[in-house]
mmCIF file of C-alpha atoms in Angstrom:
data_model
loop_
_atom_site.group_PDB
_atom_site.id
_atom_site.type_symbol
_atom_site.label_atom_id
_atom_site.label_comp_id
_atom_site.label_asym_id
_atom_site.label_seq_id
_atom_site.Cartn_x
_atom_site.Cartn_y
_atom_site.Cartn_z
ATOM 1 C CA MET H 1 102.981 84.060 79.209
ATOM 2 C CA SER H 2 100.999 86.781 81.003
ATOM 3 C CA GLY H 3 99.511 84.738 83.836
ATOM 4 C CA HIS H 4 96.998 81.879 84.059
ATOM 5 C CA GLY H 5 99.471 79.440 82.513
ATOM 6 C CA ALA H 6 97.630 76.214 83.364
ATOM 7 C CA LEU H 7 94.262 77.594 82.241
ATOM 8 C CA ARG H 8 95.728 78.841 78.970
ATOM 9 C CA GLU H 9 97.218 75.435 78.244
ATOM 10 C CA ALA H 10 93.918 73.727 79.076
ATOM 11 C CA MET H 11 92.057 76.068 76.719
ATOM 12 C CA VAL H 12 94.424 75.349 73.832
ATOM 13 C CA ALA H 13 94.066 71.613 74.477
ATOM 14 C CA THR H 14 90.273 71.936 74.520
ATOM 15 C CA CYS H 15 90.248 73.905 71.254
ATOM 16 C CA ARG H 16 92.315 71.237 69.543
ATOM 17 C CA ARG H 17 90.091 68.533 70.974
ATOM 18 C CA MET H 18 87.058 70.361 69.538
ATOM 19 C CA ASN H 19 88.512 69.966 66.047
ATOM 20 C CA THR H 20 89.924 66.437 66.332
ATOM 21 C CA SER H 21 86.616 65.188 67.764
ATOM 22 C CA GLY H 22 84.641 66.723 64.902
ATOM 23 C CA LEU H 23 82.847 69.140 67.210
ATOM 24 C CA ASN H 24 84.369 72.028 65.281
ATOM 25 C CA GLN H 25 86.045 72.675 61.953
ATOM 26 C CA GLY H 26 88.914 74.958 60.992
ATOM 27 C CA THR H 27 89.094 78.323 62.732
ATOM 28 C CA SER H 28 85.356 78.604 63.412
ATOM 29 C CA GLY H 29 84.060 78.484 66.968
ATOM 30 C CA ASN H 30 85.569 80.037 70.080
ATOM 31 C CA LEU H 31 86.138 79.375 73.754
ATOM 32 C CA SER H 32 86.316 81.452 76.933
ATOM 33 C CA GLN H 33 87.307 80.849 80.540
ATOM 34 C CA ARG H 34 86.516 83.121 83.481
ATOM 35 C CA VAL H 35 89.493 84.515 85.418
ATOM 36 C CA GLU H 36 89.767 87.206 88.065
ATOM 37 C CA GLY H 37 88.718 90.543 86.595
ATOM 38 C CA GLY H 38 87.610 89.171 83.249
ATOM 39 C CA PHE H 39 88.035 86.159 81.000
ATOM 40 C CA LEU H 40 90.463 84.476 78.641
ATOM 41 C CA LEU H 41 89.240 84.203 75.050
ATOM 42 C CA THR H 42 90.468 82.580 71.867
ATOM 43 C CA PRO H 43 91.845 85.007 69.261
ATOM 44 C CA SER H 44 90.117 85.832 65.987
ATOM 45 C CA GLY H 45 90.719 83.560 63.009
ATOM 46 C CA MET H 46 93.679 81.543 64.298
ATOM 47 C CA ASN H 47 94.296 77.896 63.455
ATOM 48 C CA TYR H 48 93.942 75.886 66.652
ATOM 49 C CA GLU H 49 96.842 73.622 65.694
ATOM 50 C CA THR H 50 99.301 76.514 65.632
ATOM 51 C CA MET H 51 97.696 78.612 68.380
ATOM 52 C CA THR H 52 99.756 78.843 71.572
ATOM 53 C CA PRO H 53 98.736 79.682 75.151
ATOM 54 C CA GLU H 54 100.254 83.147 74.669
ATOM 55 C CA ASP H 55 97.871 83.822 71.769
ATOM 56 C CA LEU H 56 94.821 83.757 74.049
ATOM 57 C CA VAL H 57 93.395 87.195 74.769
ATOM 58 C CA LEU H 58 92.669 88.514 78.261
ATOM 59 C CA MET H 59 89.356 90.377 78.069
ATOM 60 C CA ARG H 60 87.855 92.705 80.642
ATOM 61 C CA PHE H 61 84.099 92.989 81.112
ATOM 62 C CA ASP H 62 84.176 96.563 79.807
ATOM 63 C CA GLY H 63 85.172 95.190 76.393
ATOM 64 C CA THR H 64 88.857 96.132 76.515
ATOM 65 C CA HIS H 65 91.544 93.502 76.134
ATOM 66 C CA VAL H 66 95.194 92.785 76.834
ATOM 67 C CA GLY H 67 97.567 90.995 74.486
ATOM 68 C CA ALA H 68 98.982 91.108 70.995
ATOM 69 C CA ARG H 69 96.116 89.237 69.368
ATOM 70 C CA LYS H 70 92.697 90.482 68.273
ATOM 71 C CA PRO H 71 89.915 88.776 70.284
ATOM 72 C CA SER H 72 87.292 86.555 68.713
ATOM 73 C CA SER H 73 84.585 88.447 66.849
ATOM 74 C CA GLU H 74 82.102 86.819 69.247
ATOM 75 C CA TRP H 75 83.621 88.376 72.364
ATOM 76 C CA GLN H 76 80.312 90.069 73.253
ATOM 77 C CA LEU H 77 78.558 86.715 73.317
ATOM 78 C CA HIS H 78 81.086 85.413 75.856
ATOM 79 C CA ARG H 79 81.238 88.657 77.840
ATOM 80 C CA ASP H 80 77.462 88.975 78.244
ATOM 81 C CA LEU H 81 76.991 85.375 79.332
ATOM 82 C CA LEU H 82 79.868 85.364 81.813
ATOM 83 C CA ALA H 83 78.837 88.756 83.208
ATOM 84 C CA ALA H 84 75.209 87.741 83.753
ATOM 85 C CA ARG H 85 75.718 84.200 85.020
ATOM 86 C CA PRO H 86 78.208 83.950 87.903
ATOM 87 C CA GLU H 87 77.801 80.162 88.016
ATOM 88 C CA VAL H 88 79.255 79.902 84.502
ATOM 89 C CA GLY H 89 83.020 79.500 84.359
ATOM 90 C CA ALA H 90 83.524 78.626 80.702
ATOM 91 C CA VAL H 91 81.656 79.140 77.418
ATOM 92 C CA LEU H 92 82.127 77.096 74.249
ATOM 93 C CA HIS H 93 80.781 78.167 70.868
ATOM 94 C CA THR H 94 81.052 75.848 67.886
ATOM 95 C CA HIS H 95 79.722 75.305 64.380
ATOM 96 C CA SER H 96 79.193 71.590 64.952
ATOM 97 C CA MET H 97 77.543 69.755 62.065
ATOM 98 C CA PHE H 98 74.215 68.559 63.463
ATOM 99 C CA SER H 99 73.486 71.418 65.865
ATOM 100 C CA THR H 100 74.225 73.895 63.085
ATOM 101 C CA THR H 101 72.013 71.980 60.659
ATOM 102 C CA LEU H 102 69.091 72.313 63.078
ATOM 103 C CA ALA H 103 69.999 75.967 63.664
ATOM 104 C CA CYS H 104 69.828 76.593 59.905
ATOM 105 C CA LEU H 105 66.293 75.175 60.003
ATOM 106 C CA ARG H 106 65.676 77.484 62.980
ATOM 107 C CA ARG H 107 64.552 74.512 65.041
ATOM 108 C CA GLY H 108 65.412 73.816 68.647
ATOM 109 C CA ILE H 109 65.605 70.378 70.238
ATOM 110 C CA PRO H 110 62.436 69.307 72.108
ATOM 111 C CA ALA H 111 62.259 66.645 74.823
ATOM 112 C CA PHE H 112 62.390 63.722 72.385
ATOM 113 C CA HIS H 113 64.983 62.130 74.715
ATOM 114 C CA TYR H 114 65.395 62.556 78.446
ATOM 115 C CA MET H 115 69.029 63.682 78.063
ATOM 116 C CA VAL H 116 67.740 67.008 76.732
ATOM 117 C CA SER H 117 67.597 67.779 80.467
ATOM 118 C CA ALA H 118 71.414 68.040 80.459
ATOM 119 C CA ALA H 119 71.003 71.542 79.007
ATOM 120 C CA GLY H 120 68.996 72.598 82.052
ATOM 121 C CA GLY H 121 65.382 72.431 80.891
ATOM 122 C CA THR H 122 62.778 70.638 78.832
ATOM 123 C CA ASP H 123 64.265 71.738 75.499
ATOM 124 C CA VAL H 124 67.256 73.317 73.807
ATOM 125 C CA ARG H 125 66.015 76.577 72.297
ATOM 126 C CA CYS H 126 67.114 78.137 69.035
ATOM 127 C CA ALA H 127 67.906 81.844 69.416
ATOM 128 C CA GLU H 128 66.575 84.293 66.853
ATOM 129 C CA TYR H 129 68.943 85.192 64.042
ATOM 130 C CA ALA H 130 71.336 88.132 64.159
ATOM 131 C CA THR H 131 74.578 88.855 62.323
ATOM 132 C CA PHE H 132 77.652 87.248 63.881
ATOM 133 C CA GLY H 133 79.777 89.395 66.162
ATOM 134 C CA THR H 134 76.972 91.835 67.014
ATOM 135 C CA PRO H 135 75.359 92.918 70.299
ATOM 136 C CA GLU H 136 72.035 91.746 68.825
ATOM 137 C CA LEU H 137 73.320 88.185 68.541
ATOM 138 C CA ALA H 138 74.524 88.252 72.150
ATOM 139 C CA GLY H 139 71.125 89.560 73.272
ATOM 140 C CA ASN H 140 69.221 86.907 71.344
ATOM 141 C CA MET H 141 71.467 84.232 72.824
ATOM 142 C CA MET H 142 70.831 85.471 76.367
ATOM 143 C CA LYS H 143 67.070 85.179 75.840
ATOM 144 C CA ALA H 144 67.405 81.623 74.542
ATOM 145 C CA LEU H 145 69.610 80.724 77.516
ATOM 146 C CA GLU H 146 67.153 81.822 80.191
ATOM 147 C CA GLY H 147 67.009 78.843 82.535
ATOM 148 C CA ARG H 148 69.328 76.891 80.208
ATOM 149 C CA LYS H 149 73.009 76.014 79.819
ATOM 150 C CA ALA H 150 72.999 75.566 76.033
ATOM 151 C CA CYS H 151 71.206 76.905 72.986
ATOM 152 C CA LEU H 152 71.396 76.949 69.214
ATOM 153 C CA LEU H 153 72.003 80.155 67.260
ATOM 154 C CA ALA H 154 69.843 80.451 64.128
ATOM 155 C CA ASN H 155 71.834 79.905 60.913
ATOM 156 C CA HIS H 156 75.009 79.840 62.985
ATOM 157 C CA GLY H 157 75.831 77.168 65.555
ATOM 158 C CA LEU H 158 75.823 76.063 69.188
ATOM 159 C CA VAL H 159 76.657 77.667 72.544
ATOM 160 C CA ALA H 160 77.298 75.601 75.673
ATOM 161 C CA ALA H 161 78.171 76.883 79.142
ATOM 162 C CA GLY H 162 79.628 75.077 82.130
ATOM 163 C CA VAL H 163 81.176 75.611 85.534
ATOM 164 C CA ASP H 164 84.551 74.890 83.905
ATOM 165 C CA LEU H 165 86.091 73.873 80.576
ATOM 166 C CA PRO H 166 85.419 70.112 80.923
ATOM 167 C CA ALA H 167 81.765 70.760 81.790
ATOM 168 C CA ALA H 168 81.231 73.106 78.839
ATOM 169 C CA TYR H 169 82.901 70.644 76.467
ATOM 170 C CA LYS H 170 80.899 67.706 77.814
ATOM 171 C CA LEU H 171 77.624 69.592 77.380
ATOM 172 C CA ALA H 172 78.501 70.636 73.829
ATOM 173 C CA VAL H 173 79.165 66.989 72.929
ATOM 174 C CA GLU H 174 75.861 65.966 74.526
ATOM 175 C CA VAL H 175 73.838 68.596 72.653
ATOM 176 C CA GLU H 176 75.551 67.743 69.369
ATOM 177 C CA THR H 177 74.713 64.062 69.922
ATOM 178 C CA LEU H 178 71.093 64.946 70.683
ATOM 179 C CA ALA H 179 70.926 67.093 67.542
ATOM 180 C CA ALA H 180 72.203 64.176 65.449
ATOM 181 C CA MET H 181 69.646 61.781 66.940
ATOM 182 C CA TYR H 182 66.791 64.261 66.567
ATOM 183 C CA LEU H 183 67.600 64.932 62.903
ATOM 184 C CA ARG H 184 67.668 61.201 62.202
ATOM 185 C CA ALA H 185 64.350 60.705 64.000
ATOM 186 C CA LEU H 186 62.794 63.509 61.931
ATOM 187 C CA GLN H 187 63.780 61.672 58.742
ATOM 188 C CA VAL H 188 61.524 58.766 59.727
ATOM 189 C CA GLY H 189 58.689 60.807 61.220
ATOM 190 C CA GLY H 190 57.815 62.888 64.241
ATOM 191 C CA PRO H 191 59.508 61.488 67.358
ATOM 192 C CA VAL H 192 57.414 61.097 70.498
ATOM 193 C CA ILE H 193 58.016 64.068 72.824
ATOM 194 C CA LEU H 194 58.206 63.470 76.573
ATOM 195 C CA ASP H 195 55.752 65.627 78.506
ATOM 196 C CA ASP H 196 56.662 68.073 81.272
ATOM 197 C CA ALA H 197 55.563 65.654 84.007
ATOM 198 C CA GLU H 198 57.984 63.011 82.768
ATOM 199 C CA MET H 199 60.792 65.551 82.409
ATOM 200 C CA ALA H 200 60.160 66.611 86.013
ATOM 201 C CA ARG H 201 60.663 62.972 87.031
ATOM 202 C CA VAL H 202 63.861 62.894 84.980
ATOM 203 C CA PHE H 203 65.235 65.927 86.826
ATOM 204 C CA GLU H 204 64.386 64.266 90.138
ATOM 205 C CA GLN H 205 66.134 61.060 89.093
ATOM 206 C CA PHE H 206 69.276 62.974 88.180
ATOM 207 C CA ARG H 207 69.458 64.526 91.652
ATOM 208 C CA GLY H 208 70.870 61.266 93.001
ATOM 209 C CA TYR H 209 72.680 60.144 89.834
ATOM 210 C CA GLY H 210 76.389 59.319 89.752
ATOM 211 C CA GLN H 211 79.058 58.874 92.390
#
């Protein structure tokens, strides 16, 4: 194993957890973790159940990589986000069922529930569509993530960022749960949207939340 043994093992475990939890299916989705001089990234098109820590690709920010495996086709998405946001340590991209359903409708998630604030703002935006694996998709994602830690990708899926792997995974689960609730609420009617003043109070409440 070419360095970062513990991080590589944690990434493989997280990838498998993505699938067993239903957050992801098959070989879709990808995961990255910042390391010195670049980032570790899941390989292209590999089954998470058979993927090993050695299969993870070490990417540099100039787009070159080290290792026997081909990097995920979405490497630019991960590279651009990690390069622009030093507070981000890990990025998770998934084709989760409910977030992707909303993304196919090209709808974001408004402040129908106060936990929308977990993504960093008063909504979870849906980025404009671009073909997967392209610089255009990465650029559209960056716009949707301005002031946010998660966004939907039109006709594609979900991106969640965190300070580390557990934080990125936790946020992805939260956004997927919100997407499921919002879709169910839309089936009955238009849910009541919390206004910006209330969301400001929510952010203030969260400042002192937890242990």
